JSON list of C-alpha atoms in Angstrom, two decimals:
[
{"chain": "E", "resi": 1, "resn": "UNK", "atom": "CA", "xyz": [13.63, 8.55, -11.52]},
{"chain": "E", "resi": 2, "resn": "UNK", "atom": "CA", "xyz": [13.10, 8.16, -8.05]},
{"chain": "E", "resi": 3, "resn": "UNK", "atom": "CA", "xyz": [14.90, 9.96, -5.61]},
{"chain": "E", "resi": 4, "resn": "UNK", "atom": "CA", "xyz": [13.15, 11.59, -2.97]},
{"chain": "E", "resi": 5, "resn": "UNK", "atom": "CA", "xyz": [10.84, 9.74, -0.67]},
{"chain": "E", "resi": 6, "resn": "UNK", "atom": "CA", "xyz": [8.23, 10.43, 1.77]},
{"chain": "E", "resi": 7, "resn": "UNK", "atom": "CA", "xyz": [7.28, 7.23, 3.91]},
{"chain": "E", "resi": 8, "resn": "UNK", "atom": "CA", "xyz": [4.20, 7.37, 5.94]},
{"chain": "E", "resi": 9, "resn": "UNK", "atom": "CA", "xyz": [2.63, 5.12, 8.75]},
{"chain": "E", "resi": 10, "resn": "UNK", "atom": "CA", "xyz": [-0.65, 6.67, 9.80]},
{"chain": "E", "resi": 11, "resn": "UNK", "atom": "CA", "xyz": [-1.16, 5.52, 13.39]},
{"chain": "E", "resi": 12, "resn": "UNK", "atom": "CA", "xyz": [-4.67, 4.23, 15.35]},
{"chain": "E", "resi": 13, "resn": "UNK", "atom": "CA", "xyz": [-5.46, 3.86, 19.01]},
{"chain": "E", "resi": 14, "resn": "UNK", "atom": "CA", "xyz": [-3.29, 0.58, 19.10]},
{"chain": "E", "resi": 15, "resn": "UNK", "atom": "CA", "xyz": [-0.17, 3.13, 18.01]},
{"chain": "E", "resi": 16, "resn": "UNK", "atom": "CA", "xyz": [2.62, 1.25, 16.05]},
{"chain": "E", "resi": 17, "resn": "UNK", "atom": "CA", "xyz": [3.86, -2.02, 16.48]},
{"chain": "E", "resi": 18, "resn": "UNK", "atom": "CA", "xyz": [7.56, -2.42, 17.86]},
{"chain": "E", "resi": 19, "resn": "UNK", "atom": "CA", "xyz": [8.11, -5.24, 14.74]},
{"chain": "E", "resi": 20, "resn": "UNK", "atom": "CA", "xyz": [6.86, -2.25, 12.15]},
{"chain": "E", "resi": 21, "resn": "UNK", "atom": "CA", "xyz": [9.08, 0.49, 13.67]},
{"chain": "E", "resi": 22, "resn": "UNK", "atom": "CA", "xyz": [12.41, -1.59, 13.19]},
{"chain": "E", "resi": 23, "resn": "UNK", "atom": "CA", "xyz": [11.53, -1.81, 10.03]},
{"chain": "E", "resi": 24, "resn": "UNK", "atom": "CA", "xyz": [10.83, 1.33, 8.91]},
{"chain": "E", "resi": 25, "resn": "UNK", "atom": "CA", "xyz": [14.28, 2.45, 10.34]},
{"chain": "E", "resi": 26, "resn": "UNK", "atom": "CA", "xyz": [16.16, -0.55, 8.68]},
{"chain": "E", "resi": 27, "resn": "UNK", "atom": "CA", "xyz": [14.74, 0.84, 5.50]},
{"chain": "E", "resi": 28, "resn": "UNK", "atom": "CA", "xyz": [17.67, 0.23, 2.22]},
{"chain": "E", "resi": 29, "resn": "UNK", "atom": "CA", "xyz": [17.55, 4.04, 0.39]},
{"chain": "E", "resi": 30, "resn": "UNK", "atom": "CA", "xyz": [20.43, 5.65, -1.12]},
{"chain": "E", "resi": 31, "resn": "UNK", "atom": "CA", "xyz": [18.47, 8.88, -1.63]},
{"chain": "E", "resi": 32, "resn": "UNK", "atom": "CA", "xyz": [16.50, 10.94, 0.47]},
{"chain": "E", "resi": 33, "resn": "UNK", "atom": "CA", "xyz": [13.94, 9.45, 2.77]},
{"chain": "E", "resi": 34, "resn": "UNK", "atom": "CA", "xyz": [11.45, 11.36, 5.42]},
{"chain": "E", "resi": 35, "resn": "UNK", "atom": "CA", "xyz": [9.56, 9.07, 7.70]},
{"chain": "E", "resi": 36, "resn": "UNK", "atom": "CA", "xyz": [6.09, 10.52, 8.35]},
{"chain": "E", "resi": 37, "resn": "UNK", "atom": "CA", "xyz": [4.81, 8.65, 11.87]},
{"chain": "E", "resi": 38, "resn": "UNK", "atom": "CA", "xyz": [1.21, 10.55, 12.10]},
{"chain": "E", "resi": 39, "resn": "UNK", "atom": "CA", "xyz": [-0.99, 10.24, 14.89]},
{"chain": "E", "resi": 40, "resn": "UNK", "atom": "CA", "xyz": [-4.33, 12.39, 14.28]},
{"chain": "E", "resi": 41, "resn": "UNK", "atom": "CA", "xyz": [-7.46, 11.13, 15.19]},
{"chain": "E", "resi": 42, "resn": "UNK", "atom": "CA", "xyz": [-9.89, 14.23, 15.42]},
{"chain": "E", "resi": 43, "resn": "UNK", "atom": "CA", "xyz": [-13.37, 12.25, 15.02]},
{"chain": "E", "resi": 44, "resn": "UNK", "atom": "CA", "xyz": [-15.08, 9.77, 17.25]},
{"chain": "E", "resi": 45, "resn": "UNK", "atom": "CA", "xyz": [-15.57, 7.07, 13.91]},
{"chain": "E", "resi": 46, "resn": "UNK", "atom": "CA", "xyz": [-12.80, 5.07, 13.19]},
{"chain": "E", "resi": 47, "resn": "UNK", "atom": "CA", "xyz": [-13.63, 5.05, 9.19]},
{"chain": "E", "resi": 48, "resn": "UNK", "atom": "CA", "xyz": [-13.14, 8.92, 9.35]},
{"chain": "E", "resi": 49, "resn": "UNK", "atom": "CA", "xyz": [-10.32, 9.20, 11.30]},
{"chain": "E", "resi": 50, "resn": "UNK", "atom": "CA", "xyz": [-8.30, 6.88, 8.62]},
{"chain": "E", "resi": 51, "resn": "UNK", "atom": "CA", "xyz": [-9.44, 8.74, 6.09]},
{"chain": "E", "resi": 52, "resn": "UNK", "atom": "CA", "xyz": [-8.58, 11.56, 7.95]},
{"chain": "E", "resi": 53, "resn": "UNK", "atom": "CA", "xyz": [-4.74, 10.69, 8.23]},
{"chain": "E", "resi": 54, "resn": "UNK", "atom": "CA", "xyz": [-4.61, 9.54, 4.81]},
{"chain": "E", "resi": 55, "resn": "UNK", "atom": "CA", "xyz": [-6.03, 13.05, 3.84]},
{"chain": "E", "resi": 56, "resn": "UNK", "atom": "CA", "xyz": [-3.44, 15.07, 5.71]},
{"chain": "E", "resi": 57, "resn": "UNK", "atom": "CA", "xyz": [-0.40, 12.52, 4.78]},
{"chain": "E", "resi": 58, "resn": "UNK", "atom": "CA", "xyz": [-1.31, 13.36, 1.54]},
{"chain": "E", "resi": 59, "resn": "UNK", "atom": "CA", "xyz": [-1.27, 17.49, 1.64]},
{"chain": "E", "resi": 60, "resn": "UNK", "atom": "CA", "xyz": [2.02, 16.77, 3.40]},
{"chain": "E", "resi": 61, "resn": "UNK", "atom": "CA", "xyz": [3.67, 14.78, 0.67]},
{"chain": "E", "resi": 62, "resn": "UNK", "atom": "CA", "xyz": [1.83, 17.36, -1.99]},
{"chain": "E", "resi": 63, "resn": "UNK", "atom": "CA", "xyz": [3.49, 19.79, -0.09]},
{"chain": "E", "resi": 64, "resn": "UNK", "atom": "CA", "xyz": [6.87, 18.28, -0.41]},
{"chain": "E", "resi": 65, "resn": "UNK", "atom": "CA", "xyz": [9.40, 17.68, -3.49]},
{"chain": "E", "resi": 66, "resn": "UNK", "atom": "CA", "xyz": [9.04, 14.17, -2.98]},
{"chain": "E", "resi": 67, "resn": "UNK", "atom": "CA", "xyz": [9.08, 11.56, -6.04]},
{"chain": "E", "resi": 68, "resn": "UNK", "atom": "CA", "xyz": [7.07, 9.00, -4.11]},
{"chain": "E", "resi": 69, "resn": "UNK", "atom": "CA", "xyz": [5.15, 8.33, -1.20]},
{"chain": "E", "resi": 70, "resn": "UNK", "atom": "CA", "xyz": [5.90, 4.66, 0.74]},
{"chain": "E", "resi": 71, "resn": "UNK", "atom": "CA", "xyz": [3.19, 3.71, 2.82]},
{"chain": "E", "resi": 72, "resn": "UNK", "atom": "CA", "xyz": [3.59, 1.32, 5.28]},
{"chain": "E", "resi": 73, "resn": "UNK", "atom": "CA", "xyz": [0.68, 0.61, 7.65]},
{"chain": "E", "resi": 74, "resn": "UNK", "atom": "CA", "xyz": [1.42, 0.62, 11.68]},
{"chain": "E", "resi": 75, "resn": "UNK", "atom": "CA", "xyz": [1.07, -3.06, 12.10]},
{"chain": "E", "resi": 76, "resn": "UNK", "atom": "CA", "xyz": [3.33, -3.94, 8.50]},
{"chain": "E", "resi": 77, "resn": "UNK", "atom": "CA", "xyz": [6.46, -5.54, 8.66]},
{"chain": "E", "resi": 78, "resn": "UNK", "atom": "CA", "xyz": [8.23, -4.27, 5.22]},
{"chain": "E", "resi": 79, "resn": "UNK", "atom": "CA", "xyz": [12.03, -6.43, 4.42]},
{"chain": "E", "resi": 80, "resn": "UNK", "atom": "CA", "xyz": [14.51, -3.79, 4.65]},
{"chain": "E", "resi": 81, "resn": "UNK", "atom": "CA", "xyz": [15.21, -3.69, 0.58]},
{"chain": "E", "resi": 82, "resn": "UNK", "atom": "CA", "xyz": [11.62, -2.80, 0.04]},
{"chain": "E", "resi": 83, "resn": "UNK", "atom": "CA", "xyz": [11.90, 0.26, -0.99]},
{"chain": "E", "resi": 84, "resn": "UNK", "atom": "CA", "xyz": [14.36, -0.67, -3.03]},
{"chain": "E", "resi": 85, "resn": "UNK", "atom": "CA", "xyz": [12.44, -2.87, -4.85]},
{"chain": "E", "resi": 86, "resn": "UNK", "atom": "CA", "xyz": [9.45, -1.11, -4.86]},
{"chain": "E", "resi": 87, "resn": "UNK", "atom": "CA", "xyz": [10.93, 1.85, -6.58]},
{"chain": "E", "resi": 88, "resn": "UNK", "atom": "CA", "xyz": [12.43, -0.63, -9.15]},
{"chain": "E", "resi": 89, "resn": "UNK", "atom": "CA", "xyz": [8.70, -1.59, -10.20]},
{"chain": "E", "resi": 90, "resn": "UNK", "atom": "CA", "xyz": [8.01, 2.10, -10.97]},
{"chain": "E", "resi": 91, "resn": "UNK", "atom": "CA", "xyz": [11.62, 3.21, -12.73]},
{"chain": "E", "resi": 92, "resn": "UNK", "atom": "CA", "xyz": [11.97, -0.15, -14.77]},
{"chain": "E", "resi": 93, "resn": "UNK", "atom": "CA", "xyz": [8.63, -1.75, -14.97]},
{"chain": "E", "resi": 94, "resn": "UNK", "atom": "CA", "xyz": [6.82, 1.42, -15.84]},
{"chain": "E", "resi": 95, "resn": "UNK", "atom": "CA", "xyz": [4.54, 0.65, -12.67]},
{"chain": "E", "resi": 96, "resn": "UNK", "atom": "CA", "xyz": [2.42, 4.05, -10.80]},
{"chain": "E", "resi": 97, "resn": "UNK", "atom": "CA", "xyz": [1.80, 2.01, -7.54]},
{"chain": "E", "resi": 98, "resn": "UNK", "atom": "CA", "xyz": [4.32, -0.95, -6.58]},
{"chain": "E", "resi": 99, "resn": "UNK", "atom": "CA", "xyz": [2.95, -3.51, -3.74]},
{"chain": "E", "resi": 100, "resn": "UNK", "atom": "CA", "xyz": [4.78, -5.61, -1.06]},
{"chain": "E", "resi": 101, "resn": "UNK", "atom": "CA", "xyz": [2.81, -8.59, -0.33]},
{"chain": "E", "resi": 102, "resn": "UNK", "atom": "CA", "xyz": [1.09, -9.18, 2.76]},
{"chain": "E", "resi": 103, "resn": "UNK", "atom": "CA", "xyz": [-1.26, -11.90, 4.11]},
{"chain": "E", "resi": 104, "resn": "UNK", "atom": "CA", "xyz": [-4.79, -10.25, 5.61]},
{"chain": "E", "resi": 105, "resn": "UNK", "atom": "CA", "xyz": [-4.93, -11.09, 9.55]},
{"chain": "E", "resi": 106, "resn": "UNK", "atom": "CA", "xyz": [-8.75, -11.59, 9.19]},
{"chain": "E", "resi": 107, "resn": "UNK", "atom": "CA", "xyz": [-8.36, -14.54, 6.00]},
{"chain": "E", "resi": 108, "resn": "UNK", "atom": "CA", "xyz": [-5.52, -16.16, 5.13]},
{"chain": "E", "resi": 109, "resn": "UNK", "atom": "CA", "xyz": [-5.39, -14.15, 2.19]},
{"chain": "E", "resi": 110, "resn": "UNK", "atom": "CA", "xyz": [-2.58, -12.29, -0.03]},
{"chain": "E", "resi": 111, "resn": "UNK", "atom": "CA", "xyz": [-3.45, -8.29, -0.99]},
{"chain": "E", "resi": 112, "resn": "UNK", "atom": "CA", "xyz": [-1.91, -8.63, -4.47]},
{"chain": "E", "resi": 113, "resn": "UNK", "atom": "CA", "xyz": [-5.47, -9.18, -6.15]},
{"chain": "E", "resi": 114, "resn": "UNK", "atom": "CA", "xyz": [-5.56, -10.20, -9.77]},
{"chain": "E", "resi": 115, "resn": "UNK", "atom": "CA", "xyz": [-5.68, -7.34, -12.85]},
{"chain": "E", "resi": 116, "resn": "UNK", "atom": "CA", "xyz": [-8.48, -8.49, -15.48]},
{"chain": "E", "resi": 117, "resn": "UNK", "atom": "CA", "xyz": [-7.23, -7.71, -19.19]},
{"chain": "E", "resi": 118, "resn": "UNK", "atom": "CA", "xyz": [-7.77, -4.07, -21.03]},
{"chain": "E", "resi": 119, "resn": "UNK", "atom": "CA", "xyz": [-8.84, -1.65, -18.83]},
{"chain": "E", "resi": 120, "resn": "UNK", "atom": "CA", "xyz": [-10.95, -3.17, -15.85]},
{"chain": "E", "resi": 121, "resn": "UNK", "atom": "CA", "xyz": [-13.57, -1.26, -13.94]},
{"chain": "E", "resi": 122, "resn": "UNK", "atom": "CA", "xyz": [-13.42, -4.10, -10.94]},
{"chain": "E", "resi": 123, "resn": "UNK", "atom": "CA", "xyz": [-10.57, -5.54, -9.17]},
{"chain": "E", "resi": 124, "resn": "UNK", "atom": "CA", "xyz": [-9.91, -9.48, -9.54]},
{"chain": "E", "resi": 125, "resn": "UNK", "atom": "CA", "xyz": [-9.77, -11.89, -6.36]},
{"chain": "E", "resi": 126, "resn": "UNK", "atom": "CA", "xyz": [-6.94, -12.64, -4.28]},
{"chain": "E", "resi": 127, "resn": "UNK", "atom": "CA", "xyz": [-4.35, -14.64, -5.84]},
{"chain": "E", "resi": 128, "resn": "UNK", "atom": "CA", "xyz": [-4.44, -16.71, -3.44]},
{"chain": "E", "resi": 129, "resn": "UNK", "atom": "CA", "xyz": [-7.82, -18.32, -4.35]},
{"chain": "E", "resi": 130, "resn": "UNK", "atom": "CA", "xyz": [-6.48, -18.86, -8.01]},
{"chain": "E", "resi": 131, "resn": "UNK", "atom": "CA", "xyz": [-3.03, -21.54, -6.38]},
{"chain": "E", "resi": 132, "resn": "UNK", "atom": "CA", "xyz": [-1.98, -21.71, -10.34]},
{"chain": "E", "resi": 133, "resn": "UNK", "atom": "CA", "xyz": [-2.31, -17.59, -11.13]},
{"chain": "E", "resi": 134, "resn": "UNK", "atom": "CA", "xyz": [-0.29, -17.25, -7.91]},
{"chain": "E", "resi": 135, "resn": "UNK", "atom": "CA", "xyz": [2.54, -19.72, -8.48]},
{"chain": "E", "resi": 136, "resn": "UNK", "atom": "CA", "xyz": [2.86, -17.74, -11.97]},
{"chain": "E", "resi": 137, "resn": "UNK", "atom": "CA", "xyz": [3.31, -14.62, -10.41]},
{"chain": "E", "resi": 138, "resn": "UNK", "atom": "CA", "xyz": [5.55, -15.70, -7.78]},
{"chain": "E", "resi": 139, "resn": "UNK", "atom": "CA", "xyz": [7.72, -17.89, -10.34]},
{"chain": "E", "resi": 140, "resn": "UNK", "atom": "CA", "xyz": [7.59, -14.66, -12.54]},
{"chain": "E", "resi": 141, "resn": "UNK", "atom": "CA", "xyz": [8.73, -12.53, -9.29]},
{"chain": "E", "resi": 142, "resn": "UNK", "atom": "CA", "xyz": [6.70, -8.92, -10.38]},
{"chain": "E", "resi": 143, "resn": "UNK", "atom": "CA", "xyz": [2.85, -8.90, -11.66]},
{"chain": "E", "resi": 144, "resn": "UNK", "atom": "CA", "xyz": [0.50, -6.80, -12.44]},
{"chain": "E", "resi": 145, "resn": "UNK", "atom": "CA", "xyz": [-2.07, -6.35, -10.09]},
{"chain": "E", "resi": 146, "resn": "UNK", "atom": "CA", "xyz": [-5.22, -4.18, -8.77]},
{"chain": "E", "resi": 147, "resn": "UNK", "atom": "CA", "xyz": [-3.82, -3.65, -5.16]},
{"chain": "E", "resi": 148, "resn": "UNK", "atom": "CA", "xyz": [-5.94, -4.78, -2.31]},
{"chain": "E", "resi": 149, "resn": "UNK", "atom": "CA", "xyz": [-4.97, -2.32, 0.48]},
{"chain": "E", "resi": 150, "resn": "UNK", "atom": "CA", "xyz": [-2.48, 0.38, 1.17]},
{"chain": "E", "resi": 151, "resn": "UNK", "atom": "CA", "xyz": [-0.22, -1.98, 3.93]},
{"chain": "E", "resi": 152, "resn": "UNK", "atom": "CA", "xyz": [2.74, -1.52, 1.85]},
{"chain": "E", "resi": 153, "resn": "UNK", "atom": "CA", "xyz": [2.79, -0.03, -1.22]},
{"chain": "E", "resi": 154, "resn": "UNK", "atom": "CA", "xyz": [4.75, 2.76, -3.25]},
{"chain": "E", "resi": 155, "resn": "UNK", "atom": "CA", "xyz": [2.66, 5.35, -4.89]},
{"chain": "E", "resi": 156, "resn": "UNK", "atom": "CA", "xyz": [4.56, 7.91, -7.28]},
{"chain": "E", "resi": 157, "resn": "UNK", "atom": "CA", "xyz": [4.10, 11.37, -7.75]},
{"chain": "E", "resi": 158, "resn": "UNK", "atom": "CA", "xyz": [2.08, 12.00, -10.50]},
{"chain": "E", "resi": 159, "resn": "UNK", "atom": "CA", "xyz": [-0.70, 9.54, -8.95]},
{"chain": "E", "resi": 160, "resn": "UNK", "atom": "CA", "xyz": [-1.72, 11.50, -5.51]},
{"chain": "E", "resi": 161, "resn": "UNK", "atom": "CA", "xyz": [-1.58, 14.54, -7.79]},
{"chain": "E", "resi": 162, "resn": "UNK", "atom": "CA", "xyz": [-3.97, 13.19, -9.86]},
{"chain": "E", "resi": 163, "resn": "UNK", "atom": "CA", "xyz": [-6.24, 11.20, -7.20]},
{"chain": "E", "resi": 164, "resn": "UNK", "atom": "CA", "xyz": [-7.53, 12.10, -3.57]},
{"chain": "E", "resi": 165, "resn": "UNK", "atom": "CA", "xyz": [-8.54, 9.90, -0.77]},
{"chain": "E", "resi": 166, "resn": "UNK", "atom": "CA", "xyz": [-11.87, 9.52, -0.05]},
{"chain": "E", "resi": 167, "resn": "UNK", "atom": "CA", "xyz": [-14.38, 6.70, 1.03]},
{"chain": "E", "resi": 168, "resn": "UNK", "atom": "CA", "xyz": [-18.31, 5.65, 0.31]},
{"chain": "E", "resi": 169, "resn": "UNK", "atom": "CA", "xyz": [-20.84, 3.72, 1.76]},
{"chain": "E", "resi": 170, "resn": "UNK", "atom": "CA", "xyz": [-18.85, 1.43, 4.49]},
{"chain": "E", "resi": 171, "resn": "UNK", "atom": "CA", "xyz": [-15.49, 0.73, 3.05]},
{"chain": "E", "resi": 172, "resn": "UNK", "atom": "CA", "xyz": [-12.16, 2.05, 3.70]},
{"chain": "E", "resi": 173, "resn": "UNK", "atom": "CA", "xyz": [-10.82, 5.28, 2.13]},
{"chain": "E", "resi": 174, "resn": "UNK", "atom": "CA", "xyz": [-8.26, 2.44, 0.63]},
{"chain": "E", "resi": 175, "resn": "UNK", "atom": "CA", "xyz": [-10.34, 0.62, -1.23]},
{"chain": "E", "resi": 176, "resn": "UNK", "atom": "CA", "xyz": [-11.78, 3.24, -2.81]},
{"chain": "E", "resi": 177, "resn": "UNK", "atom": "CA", "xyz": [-8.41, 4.52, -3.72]},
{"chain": "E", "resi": 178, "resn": "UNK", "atom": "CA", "xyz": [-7.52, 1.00, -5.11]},
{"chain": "E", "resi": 179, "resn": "UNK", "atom": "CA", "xyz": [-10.57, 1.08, -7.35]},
{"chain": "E", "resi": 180, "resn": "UNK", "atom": "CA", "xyz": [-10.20, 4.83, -8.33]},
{"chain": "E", "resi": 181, "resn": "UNK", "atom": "CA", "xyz": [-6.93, 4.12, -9.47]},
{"chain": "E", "resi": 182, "resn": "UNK", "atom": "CA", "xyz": [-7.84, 0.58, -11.39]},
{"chain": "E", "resi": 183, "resn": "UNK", "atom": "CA", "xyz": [-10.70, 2.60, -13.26]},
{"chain": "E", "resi": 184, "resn": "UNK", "atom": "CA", "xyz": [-8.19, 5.65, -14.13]},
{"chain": "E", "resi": 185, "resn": "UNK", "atom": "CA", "xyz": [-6.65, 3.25, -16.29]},
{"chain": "E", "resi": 186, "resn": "UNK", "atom": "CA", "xyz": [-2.85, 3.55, -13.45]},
{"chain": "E", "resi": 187, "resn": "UNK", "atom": "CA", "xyz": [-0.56, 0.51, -14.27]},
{"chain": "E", "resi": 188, "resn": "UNK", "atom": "CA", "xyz": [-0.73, -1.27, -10.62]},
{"chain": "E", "resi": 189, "resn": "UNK", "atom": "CA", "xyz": [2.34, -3.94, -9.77]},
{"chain": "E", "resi": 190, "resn": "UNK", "atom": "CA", "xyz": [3.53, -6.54, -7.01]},
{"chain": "E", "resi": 191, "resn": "UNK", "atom": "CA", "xyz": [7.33, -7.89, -6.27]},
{"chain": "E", "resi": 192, "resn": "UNK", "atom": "CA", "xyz": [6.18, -10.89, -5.29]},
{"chain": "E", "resi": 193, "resn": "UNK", "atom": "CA", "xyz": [9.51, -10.75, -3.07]},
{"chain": "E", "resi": 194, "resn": "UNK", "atom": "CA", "xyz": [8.88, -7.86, -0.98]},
{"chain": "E", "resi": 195, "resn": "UNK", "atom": "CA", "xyz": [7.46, -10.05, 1.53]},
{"chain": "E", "resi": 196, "resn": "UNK", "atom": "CA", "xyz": [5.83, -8.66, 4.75]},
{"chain": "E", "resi": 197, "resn": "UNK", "atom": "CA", "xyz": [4.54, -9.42, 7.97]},
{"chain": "E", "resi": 198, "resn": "UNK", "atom": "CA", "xyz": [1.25, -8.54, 9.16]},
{"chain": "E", "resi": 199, "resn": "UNK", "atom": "CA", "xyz": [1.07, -7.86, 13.13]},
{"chain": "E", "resi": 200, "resn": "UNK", "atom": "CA", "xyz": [-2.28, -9.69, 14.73]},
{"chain": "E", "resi": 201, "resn": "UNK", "atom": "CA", "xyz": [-4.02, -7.77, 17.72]},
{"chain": "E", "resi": 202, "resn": "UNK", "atom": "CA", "xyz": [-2.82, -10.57, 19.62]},
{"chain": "E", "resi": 203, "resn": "UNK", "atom": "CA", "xyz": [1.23, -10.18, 18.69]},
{"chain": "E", "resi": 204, "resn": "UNK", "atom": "CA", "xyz": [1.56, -13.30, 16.23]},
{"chain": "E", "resi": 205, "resn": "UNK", "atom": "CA", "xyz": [3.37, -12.33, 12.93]},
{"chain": "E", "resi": 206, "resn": "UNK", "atom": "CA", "xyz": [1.73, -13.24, 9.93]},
{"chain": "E", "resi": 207, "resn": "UNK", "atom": "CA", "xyz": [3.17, -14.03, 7.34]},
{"chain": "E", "resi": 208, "resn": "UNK", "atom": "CA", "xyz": [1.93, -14.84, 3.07]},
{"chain": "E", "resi": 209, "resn": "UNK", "atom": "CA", "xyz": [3.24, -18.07, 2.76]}
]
């Protein structure tokens, strides 16, 4: 049962948006929740300074007696009963990681990528290239999933004491976490109604649909 929460929004050179810091203090929790706002960006490389944060969010949370850790990335725009919601996926739905959904600002793009059957070594596409899969999912309101980011998603316990954060070759310490995690056999879910913005450099709101 989830109880005690850690959120954390790991911040870049562009710091955190206004839109994303509302949110995270509009945040629906009956139990205990710690925001985590971390700016630490020891290395010149962007790639290493993300993993960095993710690295030392992670000892922090370890460190903690904290149920789950929310993430919510500095330019996400979480609903205020995501948590809520989120935390539903794992205490009903038997979920390890529970995903918001969130629209890319490079494509126009959903992060809730589909789960192949049995035990999948490679995540699916985007839902969003599959219109039918999608309008299943969203009809059905939670889905399984292999994650496509960390923008918003609710990890539990058990998982970041089982898996670290690291990256290869040129992508993100995120997707590598995403794949670990798909490969370890972790049951990965959306609420297709946790609906969140996505901040553009340029200050327009994006949103899935």
């Amino acid at each position: 049962m989830i109880e005690r929460v850690m959120g954390f929004t790991p911040l870049g050179p562009r710091g955190i948006e206004a839109e994303t810091a509302t949110a995270l203090l509009s945040l629906q929790w009956p139990g205990a929740l710690r925001l985590v706002i971390q700016r630490d960006n020891p290395h010149e490389s962007g790639r290493e300074n993300i993993l960095h944060q993710y690295q030392q969010g992670r000892e922090l949370f370890l460190a903690g007696g904290y149920d789950a850790l929310l993430v919510i990335e500095a330019d996400i725009v979480p609903p205020a009963d995501a948590l809520l919601k989120l935390a539903r996926l794992i205490d009903e739905h038997q979920a390890d990681l529970a995903y918001g959904v969130y629209r890319f600002r490079v494509s126009n793009v959903i992060n809730v990528f589909e789960r192949y059957p049995g035990r999948p070594r490679n995540p699916g596409e985007s839902l969003t290239l599959h219109p039918h899969k999608l309008a299943v999912a969203r009809a059905a309101g939670v889905t399984p999933c292999s994650g496509g980011g960390l923008g918003c998603v609710l990890i539990a316990r058990h998982v970041l004491e089982q898996f670290e954060f690291r990256h290869e070759d040129t992508a993100h310490c995120d997707t590598w976490f995403n794949r670990d995690v798909l490969r370890g056999g972790l049951v990965q879910m959306a609420d297709m109604s946790v609906i969140c913005g996505h901040v553009r450099e340029d200050g327009e709101l994006l949103w899935p649909w």
